[in-house]
Coordinates of C-alpha atoms in Angstrom, one line a residue:
M1 CA -15.2 -16.4 59.6
S2 CA -14.2 -13.0 58.2
E3 CA -15.9 -10.3 57.0
G4 CA -15.4 -10.5 53.6
G5 CA -16.7 -14.1 54.1
R6 CA -19.8 -13.7 55.7
G7 CA -20.5 -10.9 53.1
V8 CA -20.3 -13.5 50.3
G9 CA -22.3 -15.7 52.2
F10 CA -25.1 -13.2 52.9
A11 CA -25.0 -12.2 49.2
F12 CA -25.5 -16.0 48.1
R13 CA -28.7 -16.2 50.2
I14 CA -30.0 -13.1 48.8
E15 CA -29.5 -14.4 45.4
M16 CA -31.1 -17.4 46.1
K17 CA -34.2 -16.0 47.9
I18 CA -34.4 -13.8 44.7
R19 CA -34.1 -16.8 42.4
T20 CA -36.7 -18.7 44.4
I21 CA -38.8 -15.6 44.3
Y22 CA -39.2 -15.0 40.4
I23 CA -39.4 -18.9 40.0
S24 CA -42.2 -18.8 41.9
L25 CA -43.5 -15.8 40.5
I26 CA -43.1 -17.4 36.7
A27 CA -44.8 -20.7 38.0
V28 CA -47.6 -18.7 39.5
M29 CA -48.0 -16.8 36.2
A30 CA -47.4 -19.9 34.1
V31 CA -50.1 -22.0 36.2
C32 CA -52.7 -18.9 35.9
L33 CA -52.1 -19.0 32.0
Y34 CA -53.1 -22.9 32.0
A35 CA -56.1 -22.1 33.8
L36 CA -57.0 -19.2 31.5
D37 CA -56.7 -21.4 28.6
R38 CA -58.6 -24.2 30.2
D39 CA -61.3 -21.7 30.8
I40 CA -61.2 -20.5 26.9
V41 CA -61.7 -24.1 26.3
R42 CA -64.3 -24.8 28.5
E43 CA -66.2 -21.3 27.5
H44 CA -65.8 -22.6 23.8
K45 CA -67.3 -26.0 24.2
A46 CA -70.1 -24.8 26.5
H47 CA -71.1 -21.7 24.2
D48 CA -70.8 -24.1 20.9
T49 CA -72.6 -26.9 22.9
Q50 CA -75.2 -24.3 23.4
L51 CA -75.6 -23.2 20.1
L52 CA -75.7 -26.7 18.4
G53 CA -78.0 -27.6 21.2
A54 CA -80.3 -25.0 19.7
M55 CA -79.7 -25.9 16.1
A56 CA -80.6 -29.7 16.8
R57 CA -83.5 -28.1 18.6
G58 CA -85.0 -26.5 15.8
H59 CA -84.6 -28.5 13.2
A60 CA -85.9 -31.4 15.2
E61 CA -89.0 -29.5 15.0
L62 CA -88.6 -28.7 11.5
C63 CA -88.6 -32.5 10.9
A64 CA -91.2 -33.4 13.5
E65 CA -93.6 -30.9 11.4
Y66 CA -92.7 -32.2 8.0
F67 CA -93.2 -36.0 9.0
A68 CA -96.7 -34.9 11.1
T69 CA -97.9 -33.5 7.9
R70 CA -97.6 -36.4 5.5
V71 CA -98.5 -38.6 8.6
S72 CA -102.3 -36.1 8.9
A73 CA -102.5 -36.6 5.2
I74 CA -102.3 -40.6 5.3
R75 CA -104.4 -40.5 8.1
A76 CA -107.2 -38.4 6.5
V77 CA -107.4 -40.5 3.5
R78 CA -108.1 -43.4 5.4
E79 CA -110.8 -41.6 7.5
E80 CA -112.4 -40.5 4.1
L81 CA -112.8 -44.1 3.2
N82 CA -114.4 -45.6 6.9
G83 CA -117.5 -47.2 5.8
L84 CA -117.4 -47.1 2.2
A85 CA -117.8 -50.0 0.1
D86 CA -114.9 -51.5 -1.8
G87 CA -116.0 -50.0 -5.4
K88 CA -116.9 -46.4 -3.5
A89 CA -113.9 -46.5 -1.3
Q90 CA -111.7 -46.9 -4.5
Q91 CA -113.1 -44.0 -6.1
A92 CA -112.8 -41.9 -3.1
F93 CA -109.4 -43.5 -2.6
Q94 CA -108.4 -41.9 -6.2
K95 CA -110.2 -38.6 -5.6
D96 CA -108.3 -37.9 -2.4
A97 CA -104.6 -39.0 -3.6
A98 CA -105.0 -36.6 -6.1
V99 CA -106.0 -33.7 -3.6
V100 CA -103.1 -34.8 -1.3
N101 CA -100.4 -34.7 -4.4
E102 CA -101.3 -31.1 -4.7
N103 CA -101.1 -30.2 -1.4
I104 CA -98.4 -32.7 -0.1
S105 CA -94.9 -32.2 -1.7
G106 CA -92.9 -35.3 -2.3
M107 CA -95.5 -38.0 -2.4
Q108 CA -94.4 -40.9 -4.8
W109 CA -97.1 -43.5 -4.2
L110 CA -100.0 -44.1 -2.5
L111 CA -101.6 -47.1 -2.2
L112 CA -105.0 -49.0 -1.2
L113 CA -104.6 -52.6 0.1
D114 CA -107.8 -55.0 0.9
K115 CA -107.9 -57.2 4.0
Q116 CA -105.4 -59.5 2.6
L117 CA -102.9 -56.6 2.5
Q118 CA -102.7 -56.5 -1.5
P119 CA -102.8 -53.3 -3.7
S120 CA -106.4 -52.9 -4.7
S121 CA -106.1 -49.1 -5.8
Q122 CA -103.0 -47.1 -6.4
W123 CA -102.2 -43.5 -7.3
P124 CA -101.2 -42.9 -9.6
P125 CA -102.6 -45.6 -11.6
A126 CA -99.8 -46.1 -14.1
G127 CA -97.1 -45.9 -10.8
R128 CA -94.1 -43.8 -11.2
G129 CA -90.6 -44.7 -10.4
Q130 CA -89.5 -48.1 -8.9
P131 CA -91.9 -50.4 -6.8
L132 CA -92.0 -50.3 -3.5
P133 CA -90.1 -52.6 -1.5
A134 CA -92.0 -55.4 -0.2
E135 CA -90.3 -56.2 3.1
L136 CA -90.8 -52.6 4.4
L137 CA -94.2 -52.6 2.8
R138 CA -96.2 -55.8 4.3
P139 CA -94.6 -55.5 7.6
L140 CA -95.5 -52.3 8.0
A141 CA -99.2 -52.4 6.8
R142 CA -99.5 -55.3 9.0
R143 CA -98.2 -53.4 12.4
A144 CA -100.4 -50.6 11.3
V145 CA -103.4 -53.1 11.5
D146 CA -102.3 -55.0 14.5
T147 CA -101.6 -52.0 16.5
R148 CA -104.5 -50.1 15.1
A149 CA -102.0 -46.6 14.9
T150 CA -100.2 -45.0 12.1
Q151 CA -97.0 -46.3 11.4
V152 CA -93.7 -44.9 9.9
S153 CA -91.2 -47.0 8.1
R154 CA -87.3 -46.5 8.2
C155 CA -85.9 -44.7 5.4
F156 CA -84.7 -46.7 2.1
Q157 CA -83.0 -45.9 -1.0
Q158 CA -84.3 -47.2 -4.7
P159 CA -81.9 -48.3 -7.5
D160 CA -81.0 -45.4 -9.8
T161 CA -82.7 -43.1 -7.6
A162 CA -81.0 -40.3 -5.7
G163 CA -82.2 -39.4 -2.1
Y164 CA -84.3 -41.5 0.8
F165 CA -87.7 -42.5 0.8
F166 CA -90.0 -43.5 3.6
L167 CA -93.6 -45.3 4.0
V168 CA -96.5 -44.4 6.0
A169 CA -99.1 -46.8 6.7
D170 CA -102.3 -46.3 8.3
A171 CA -105.3 -49.2 8.8
A172 CA -109.0 -48.6 8.8
T173 CA -111.2 -48.8 12.1
D174 CA -114.7 -49.7 10.3
G175 CA -113.4 -53.4 10.3
S176 CA -113.0 -53.6 6.4
G177 CA -109.2 -54.4 6.7
R178 CA -108.3 -51.8 4.4
V179 CA -104.7 -50.3 4.9
V180 CA -103.7 -46.9 3.4
V181 CA -100.0 -46.6 2.3
G182 CA -98.1 -43.6 1.1
S183 CA -94.5 -43.4 -0.1
F184 CA -93.0 -39.9 0.4
V185 CA -89.2 -38.7 -0.5
L186 CA -87.0 -36.9 2.1
Q187 CA -86.7 -33.4 1.2
S188 CA -83.4 -31.6 1.2
N189 CA -84.4 -29.0 4.0
V190 CA -85.2 -32.3 6.0
A191 CA -82.2 -34.4 5.4
P192 CA -79.5 -31.4 4.0
A193 CA -76.2 -32.7 2.3
A194 CA -73.2 -32.6 4.8
Q195 CA -70.8 -30.0 4.1
G196 CA -68.4 -27.8 5.5
Q197 CA -69.8 -24.3 6.3
P198 CA -69.3 -21.5 9.1
L199 CA -70.7 -22.6 12.7
T200 CA -74.0 -20.9 12.0
H201 CA -74.8 -24.1 9.4
P202 CA -72.6 -26.9 10.8
F203 CA -73.2 -30.8 9.9
T204 CA -76.5 -31.9 10.1
Y205 CA -77.6 -35.5 9.8
L206 CA -80.5 -37.1 9.8
E207 CA -81.3 -40.5 11.9
D208 CA -84.0 -43.0 11.1
S209 CA -86.1 -45.2 13.3
S210 CA -83.4 -47.9 12.7
G211 CA -80.3 -45.7 13.8
A212 CA -79.0 -45.2 10.5
L213 CA -77.4 -41.6 9.3
L214 CA -78.9 -40.3 6.1
T215 CA -75.9 -39.3 4.7
D216 CA -72.9 -40.9 2.9
P217 CA -70.3 -42.6 5.3
A218 CA -67.6 -40.9 4.0
M219 CA -69.0 -37.6 5.2
V220 CA -69.7 -38.3 9.0
K221 CA -67.2 -36.5 11.0
T222 CA -65.4 -37.9 14.0
G223 CA -63.8 -36.1 16.8
L224 CA -66.1 -33.1 16.6
L225 CA -68.3 -31.3 18.9
Q226 CA -72.0 -33.1 18.3
Q227 CA -75.3 -32.7 19.9
R228 CA -78.2 -35.2 19.0
E229 CA -82.1 -34.1 19.4
P230 CA -84.8 -37.1 18.9
F231 CA -88.2 -36.4 18.0
A232 CA -91.2 -38.5 17.6
V233 CA -92.4 -40.1 14.2
G234 CA -95.3 -42.5 14.5
G235 CA -94.9 -44.6 17.1
D236 CA -90.7 -44.6 16.7
F237 CA -88.1 -42.0 17.2
W238 CA -85.9 -40.3 14.9
A239 CA -83.2 -38.0 15.6
V240 CA -81.4 -35.1 14.4
H241 CA -77.2 -35.0 14.7
V242 CA -75.7 -31.5 14.6
E243 CA -71.8 -31.6 14.7
E244 CA -69.6 -28.2 14.6
P245 CA -67.1 -28.1 11.9
S246 CA -63.7 -27.7 11.8
V247 CA -63.9 -23.8 11.6
G248 CA -65.4 -23.9 15.2
E249 CA -62.2 -25.7 16.0
A250 CA -59.5 -23.4 14.3
R251 CA -61.4 -20.3 16.0
L252 CA -61.1 -22.1 19.5
W253 CA -56.9 -22.4 18.3
L254 CA -57.0 -18.5 17.4
S255 CA -58.0 -17.5 20.8
R256 CA -55.6 -20.1 22.6
L257 CA -52.6 -18.8 20.0
V258 CA -53.5 -15.2 21.4
I259 CA -53.6 -16.2 24.9
L260 CA -50.1 -18.2 24.6
A261 CA -48.6 -15.2 22.9
L262 CA -49.6 -12.7 25.7
G263 CA -48.5 -15.4 28.2
V264 CA -45.1 -15.5 26.5
L265 CA -44.8 -11.4 26.8
L266 CA -45.9 -11.6 30.4
L267 CA -43.2 -14.6 31.4
T268 CA -40.6 -12.9 29.7
V269 CA -41.2 -9.8 32.0
P270 CA -40.1 -11.5 35.3
A271 CA -37.3 -13.5 33.8
G272 CA -35.9 -10.1 32.5
I273 CA -36.0 -8.5 35.6
Y274 CA -34.6 -11.5 37.2
L275 CA -31.9 -11.0 34.9
L276 CA -31.2 -7.7 35.6
H277 CA -31.4 -8.4 39.4
A278 CA -29.0 -11.4 39.0
S279 CA -26.4 -8.6 37.2
Q280 CA -26.6 -6.3 40.5
R281 CA -26.2 -9.2 42.6
T282 CA -23.3 -10.3 40.8
L283 CA -21.6 -6.8 41.2
L284 CA -22.6 -7.0 45.1
T285 CA -20.7 -10.4 45.1
Q286 CA -17.8 -9.2 43.5
T287 CA -17.7 -5.9 45.7
N288 CA -17.9 -8.0 48.9
A289 CA -14.8 -10.4 47.4
K290 CA -12.9 -7.2 47.6
L291 CA -13.4 -6.4 50.6
E292 CA -11.7 -9.6 51.9
A293 CA -8.6 -8.0 50.6
E294 CA -9.4 -4.3 51.6
L295 CA -10.3 -4.3 55.4
A296 CA -9.4 -0.9 55.5
A297 CA -12.1 0.2 52.7
T298 CA -15.0 -0.9 54.7
R299 CA -16.4 2.4 55.5
R300 CA -16.4 3.2 51.7
F301 CA -17.7 -0.4 51.1
N302 CA -20.7 0.4 53.2
Q303 CA -21.5 3.7 52.0
R304 CA -21.3 1.9 48.3
L305 CA -23.7 -0.7 49.5
I306 CA -26.1 1.9 50.6
L307 CA -26.0 3.5 47.5
L308 CA -26.8 0.2 45.3
N309 CA -29.3 -0.6 47.7
H310 CA -31.0 3.1 47.1
E311 CA -30.2 2.6 43.6
L312 CA -32.0 -0.7 43.6
D313 CA -35.1 0.5 45.4
E314 CA -35.5 3.5 42.6
F315 CA -35.0 0.6 39.8
T316 CA -37.7 -1.6 41.5
H317 CA -40.0 1.7 41.5
I318 CA -39.5 2.2 37.7
V319 CA -39.8 -1.3 36.8
S320 CA -42.8 -1.3 38.3
H321 CA -44.0 1.7 36.0
D322 CA -42.7 0.0 32.8
L323 CA -44.8 -3.1 33.1
K324 CA -47.4 -0.9 31.6
E325 CA -45.7 -1.2 28.2
P326 CA -46.6 -4.5 27.1
L327 CA -50.0 -3.6 27.4
R328 CA -49.4 -0.8 25.4
G329 CA -48.1 -3.0 23.0
V330 CA -51.1 -5.6 23.5
E331 CA -53.3 -2.6 22.8
G332 CA -51.4 -0.8 20.1
V333 CA -50.8 -4.3 18.2
S334 CA -54.7 -5.1 18.3
R335 CA -55.7 -1.7 17.3
M336 CA -53.5 -2.0 14.2
F337 CA -54.7 -5.2 13.4
L338 CA -58.3 -4.3 13.6
E339 CA -57.5 -1.1 11.5
E340 CA -55.3 -2.6 8.6
Y341 CA -57.0 -6.1 8.3
E342 CA -60.9 -5.3 9.5
P343 CA -62.3 -5.6 5.6
K344 CA -61.0 -9.3 6.0
L345 CA -62.4 -10.1 9.5
D346 CA -65.8 -11.3 10.4
E347 CA -67.9 -9.8 12.9
Q348 CA -66.6 -12.4 15.6
G349 CA -62.8 -11.7 15.0
K350 CA -63.5 -8.1 15.4
E351 CA -65.4 -8.9 18.4
Y352 CA -62.2 -10.9 19.7
L353 CA -59.7 -8.1 18.9
R354 CA -62.4 -5.1 20.9
S355 CA -62.4 -7.7 23.9
I356 CA -58.5 -7.6 23.8
R357 CA -58.2 -4.4 23.6
A358 CA -60.7 -3.6 26.1
S359 CA -59.0 -6.4 28.4
G360 CA -55.7 -4.4 27.9
A361 CA -57.2 -0.9 28.9
R362 CA -58.7 -2.6 32.0
M363 CA -55.3 -4.3 33.0
R364 CA -53.6 -1.3 32.5
Q365 CA -56.2 1.0 34.8
L366 CA -55.8 -1.9 37.4
V367 CA -51.8 -1.5 37.4
D368 CA -52.7 2.5 37.7
D369 CA -55.3 2.0 41.1
L370 CA -52.8 -0.4 42.2
L371 CA -49.8 2.0 42.2
R372 CA -52.3 4.6 43.8
L373 CA -53.2 2.3 46.4
S374 CA -49.4 1.5 47.1
R375 CA -48.1 5.0 47.3
I376 CA -50.8 5.8 49.9
G377 CA -48.5 4.4 52.5
R378 CA -45.6 4.8 50.8
R379 CA -45.7 8.2 49.7
R380 CA -47.4 11.1 52.0
Y381 CA -48.0 15.1 52.2
P382 CA -47.2 16.7 55.5
P383 CA -50.5 17.4 57.4
E384 CA -52.0 20.5 57.6
E385 CA -55.1 22.2 59.3
V386 CA -57.7 22.0 56.2
A387 CA -61.0 23.8 55.9
F388 CA -63.2 21.0 54.8
G389 CA -65.6 22.8 53.2
D390 CA -63.4 24.7 51.4
L391 CA -61.7 21.2 50.4
L392 CA -65.4 19.9 49.1
K393 CA -65.8 23.0 46.7
E394 CA -62.2 22.2 45.1
V395 CA -63.6 18.5 44.6
L396 CA -66.8 19.5 43.0
T397 CA -64.9 21.9 40.8
S398 CA -63.1 18.9 39.2
L399 CA -66.6 16.8 39.2
E400 CA -68.3 19.9 37.6
F401 CA -68.7 18.1 34.2
T402 CA -70.3 14.8 35.6
I403 CA -72.1 16.7 38.1
A404 CA -73.8 18.8 35.0
A405 CA -74.2 15.8 32.7
K406 CA -76.0 14.0 35.5
S407 CA -78.1 17.5 36.1
A408 CA -77.1 16.1 40.0
V409 CA -78.0 17.9 43.0
I410 CA -74.9 18.4 45.5
T411 CA -76.1 19.9 49.1
A412 CA -73.3 20.4 52.2
Q413 CA -73.4 21.3 55.7
P414 CA -72.7 25.2 55.6
D415 CA -70.5 24.6 59.1
L416 CA -68.1 21.8 57.7
P417 CA -65.1 21.8 60.4
R418 CA -61.7 22.6 59.9
V419 CA -59.2 19.3 60.4
V420 CA -56.0 18.3 60.4
C421 CA -55.1 15.9 57.6
D422 CA -53.3 15.3 54.2
R423 CA -55.3 17.6 52.1
V424 CA -54.4 15.7 49.0
R425 CA -55.3 12.2 50.2
M426 CA -58.3 13.5 51.9
A427 CA -59.6 15.1 48.4
E428 CA -58.8 11.8 47.1
L429 CA -61.3 10.3 49.7
L430 CA -63.9 12.9 48.7
Q431 CA -63.6 12.7 44.8
N432 CA -64.0 8.5 45.3
L433 CA -66.9 9.0 47.4
L434 CA -68.3 11.4 45.2
S435 CA -67.9 10.0 42.0
N436 CA -69.5 6.7 43.3
A437 CA -72.7 8.4 44.5
L438 CA -72.7 9.9 40.9
K439 CA -72.0 6.7 39.2
F440 CA -74.2 4.3 41.1
S441 CA -77.7 6.5 40.9
G442 CA -79.6 4.2 38.3
D443 CA -82.4 6.1 36.6
R444 CA -82.7 8.6 39.3
T445 CA -81.6 12.2 39.1
P446 CA -78.6 11.9 41.7
Q447 CA -79.0 14.0 45.0
V448 CA -76.0 14.0 47.5
E449 CA -75.7 15.1 50.9
V450 CA -72.2 15.7 52.8
G451 CA -72.7 16.6 56.2
S452 CA -70.6 16.1 59.5
R453 CA -71.0 16.3 63.1
A454 CA -68.7 16.0 66.4
T455 CA -68.1 13.2 68.2
E456 CA -66.0 11.4 71.0
E457 CA -64.0 10.1 68.6
G458 CA -63.3 13.3 66.9
H459 CA -65.2 14.5 63.5
L460 CA -67.8 12.0 61.9
F461 CA -68.4 12.9 58.2
W462 CA -71.0 11.4 56.0
V463 CA -71.9 10.9 52.2
K464 CA -75.3 10.4 51.1
D465 CA -76.9 9.7 47.9
N466 CA -80.4 8.6 46.2
G467 CA -79.0 5.9 44.3
V468 CA -79.6 2.1 43.9
G469 CA -78.4 1.1 47.3
I470 CA -76.6 -1.9 48.7
A471 CA -77.6 -5.0 50.1
A472 CA -76.5 -5.7 53.9
Q473 CA -74.9 -9.2 53.0
D474 CA -72.5 -7.1 50.9
F475 CA -71.7 -4.3 53.3
P476 CA -68.1 -5.9 54.0
R477 CA -67.1 -6.7 50.7
V478 CA -67.3 -2.8 49.6
F479 CA -64.2 -2.4 50.8
E480 CA -62.4 -5.1 49.8
I481 CA -60.0 -5.0 46.9
F482 CA -61.0 -5.9 43.8
Q483 CA -64.7 -6.5 44.9
R484 CA -67.5 -5.1 42.1
L485 CA -71.0 -5.7 43.4
D486 CA -72.2 -4.8 39.6
P487 CA -69.6 -6.2 37.3
G488 CA -71.3 -4.3 33.9
T489 CA -70.2 -0.8 35.6
E490 CA -66.9 0.7 35.0
G491 CA -63.8 0.2 37.2
T492 CA -61.5 -2.0 39.0
G493 CA -62.8 -2.6 42.1
L494 CA -60.2 -0.3 44.0
G495 CA -61.9 2.9 44.8
L496 CA -63.6 2.1 48.1
T497 CA -60.3 0.4 48.9
I498 CA -58.1 3.3 48.6
C499 CA -61.0 5.4 50.7
K500 CA -60.7 2.6 53.5
R501 CA -56.9 2.8 53.3
I502 CA -56.6 6.7 53.8
V503 CA -59.2 6.7 56.5
E504 CA -57.1 4.2 58.4
N505 CA -53.9 5.9 57.8
H506 CA -55.6 9.2 59.3
G507 CA -56.6 6.9 62.4
G508 CA -60.1 6.9 61.7
R509 CA -62.6 4.1 60.3
I510 CA -65.3 3.8 57.4
W511 CA -68.2 2.1 56.8
V512 CA -71.5 2.2 54.8
E513 CA -75.3 2.0 55.8
S514 CA -77.9 1.2 52.9
E515 CA -80.8 -0.3 51.7
P516 CA -81.4 -1.5 48.0
G517 CA -83.2 0.8 46.0
K518 CA -83.2 3.4 48.8
G519 CA -79.7 5.2 48.5
S520 CA -76.4 4.9 50.6
T521 CA -74.4 6.7 53.1
F522 CA -70.9 6.4 53.7
F523 CA -69.6 7.4 57.1
F524 CA -66.1 8.0 58.1
T525 CA -64.3 9.6 61.3
L526 CA -61.2 11.4 61.4
P527 CA -59.4 12.1 65.1
R528 CA -59.1 15.9 66.2
Q529 CA -55.3 15.6 66.0
P530 CA -53.2 13.8 63.6
V531 CA -51.9 10.4 64.7
G532 CA -48.5 9.5 64.6
R533 CA -48.3 7.7 61.1
L534 CA -49.7 10.5 59.6
E535 CA -46.5 12.3 59.7
P536 CA -44.1 12.4 56.7
E537 CA -41.4 9.8 56.7
V538 CA -37.9 10.5 56.3
N539 CA -36.6 11.1 52.8
Q540 CA -39.8 10.3 51.4
T541 CA -40.8 13.9 49.6
V542 CA -43.6 13.7 47.0
S543 CA -42.6 14.7 43.5
A544 CA -45.3 15.7 40.9
A545 CA -44.1 12.9 38.7
D546 CA -44.7 10.3 41.1
E547 CA -48.6 11.8 41.7
K548 CA -49.0 11.8 38.2
G549 CA -49.2 7.8 38.0
P550 CA -47.3 5.4 36.0
G551 CA -46.1 5.6 32.4

C-alpha cells in the first residue's frame, strides 16, 4: 500500500474514533439529563406528598375535634337524664338542649327517644327544616342501645336544603332505654367546597363512614397526587382526602422545561466541537490524498501535519475555556428574567431562578478549578530555591483580609528551611491549606500553626488548626476529587485534590491527622532535591494569560 493510502486509512480511523468519542459524550450527557429530570420529578412528588400529608393530618385533626365536640355534647345531655323520671327527664332535656344550641354551632334537631324509640321530646319544640330520615334515625338509635356506645351516622342531604347533615346517638345507661339523638350540619371549614387554588390550598374532600366523598362528583379530580388521612368518629372511621391542584403539575413542568433548555444547550456544544473537528479532519484527508500524487513533497507535508496538530491542540485548549460561555448565558438570562419579571413572580418562582443562578455560578467555579487542576501537570514553572518562611509571608499577605475578618492567629516556626520547588505551585498549596484552616474553624477564633522538621524523606511540613476536625473514617475522602464533608460549605471539593497533586508532582506525600472538635493537622513532605518530573517540559512555557484561568 502506498504512503498516501496509509495516510487516508489513518485519517479515516482517527475520524471514526473522534466520532465514537463525541457520540458517546452526547449519549452520556443525554443519560445524565434524563436522570436529572427523573430526580426532579421524584423530588417534586416527594415534596408535595410530604406537604399534602401534613395538610391532610392537620385537617383530620380539625375534623376529629369538630365531631368530638358534638359527640361530647350529646353524651353530656344523656348523662344529665340518667336516673330521672320521664317527666323530669323531658324538662331537663329541654333545658340542656337550649344550652347545647347556644354553645354548639350547626345543631338542627335534638330528640329524646323513649324505650320504644319513639320521640318523647324534641328541641326546638316546633322543629325546623326537614324531618330526620327514618332509615338512618332508628337503626342508629338501635345500634347505640345495643353497643352502649355513642354512634355517628353517615352523612345525608335533605330536599331543598344545601349542605350535608349527620346524626349523633347516645343511649342511657340507667336501664330506662332512652336515647338522645342530635342532628348537625357539616360546616364549610370541615368539608370545604373543592376549587382550584394554589398548592397551599389544594383540593380537599371529606369521606364519611360509608366511603362516600362529600362533594359534587364533577369536582373530583383524577390523576393528581393525593393523600388520604383517616380519623375516628364514634365507632367508625372517616377520612380526609387532599389532592394537588393543576398548578402543582404546571410548576413541575416549568422545572422540567428549564432542564430541557439547559440540556439542549449543553448537547449542542459537543455537536459543534465535533463538526469543527470533522472540518479539520476533512482538511487532513485532502492533504493525505494530495500526497499520493506529490510524493516529492513528503517533508513539507510532515511539517504541515505537525503544524495542524499543534493548532488542533491550541484549539482544544481554547474551546475548554469557551465552555464557560453557555454558563454565563444561563446566569445572565436568569438574572435578567429575575430583574424584569420579579413583580410577576411568586416567591417560589424567584427561588427557582436564584437556584439556577447559584447552580450556574458553582458550575463555572467547578470549570475554573478543573482547569487549575489540569494545569498543574501540563504547565510547570522552573524549580528554584525558595525560603519557605518568605513564601509563607507572601501567602499570609494575600490572605490578610480573611485573617483580619476572623481575628485569626497565625504562628510559624522561625527556622523554616529553604527548599527547591515550583514557587508558584508551592504558594498555591500553602494558600489552600491555610484557607481551609480559616474556613473550617467553626465558632472558635482560628489559631493556625505552620512548622517543619527534617526527616529521612527530606523536609516534613505541617499546618495545624483548632477547627471542627475530621472523623477518622473520612481521612481517605478529603483528598478525593469533588469530595466535600460538609455540603453546606462553599467550595467545589477540589482544593485538597489540588494540594495532593502539587505535593506528588514534587515527589512528596500529604496526609491528615485529626479528631472531631479538636482541630486538624495536615502534613506534607518535600524531598531535599527536586524530582525529575518537576523539571519544566519542552515547549511548555507558562504564560500570564494561562495562569489567570479560563475565560
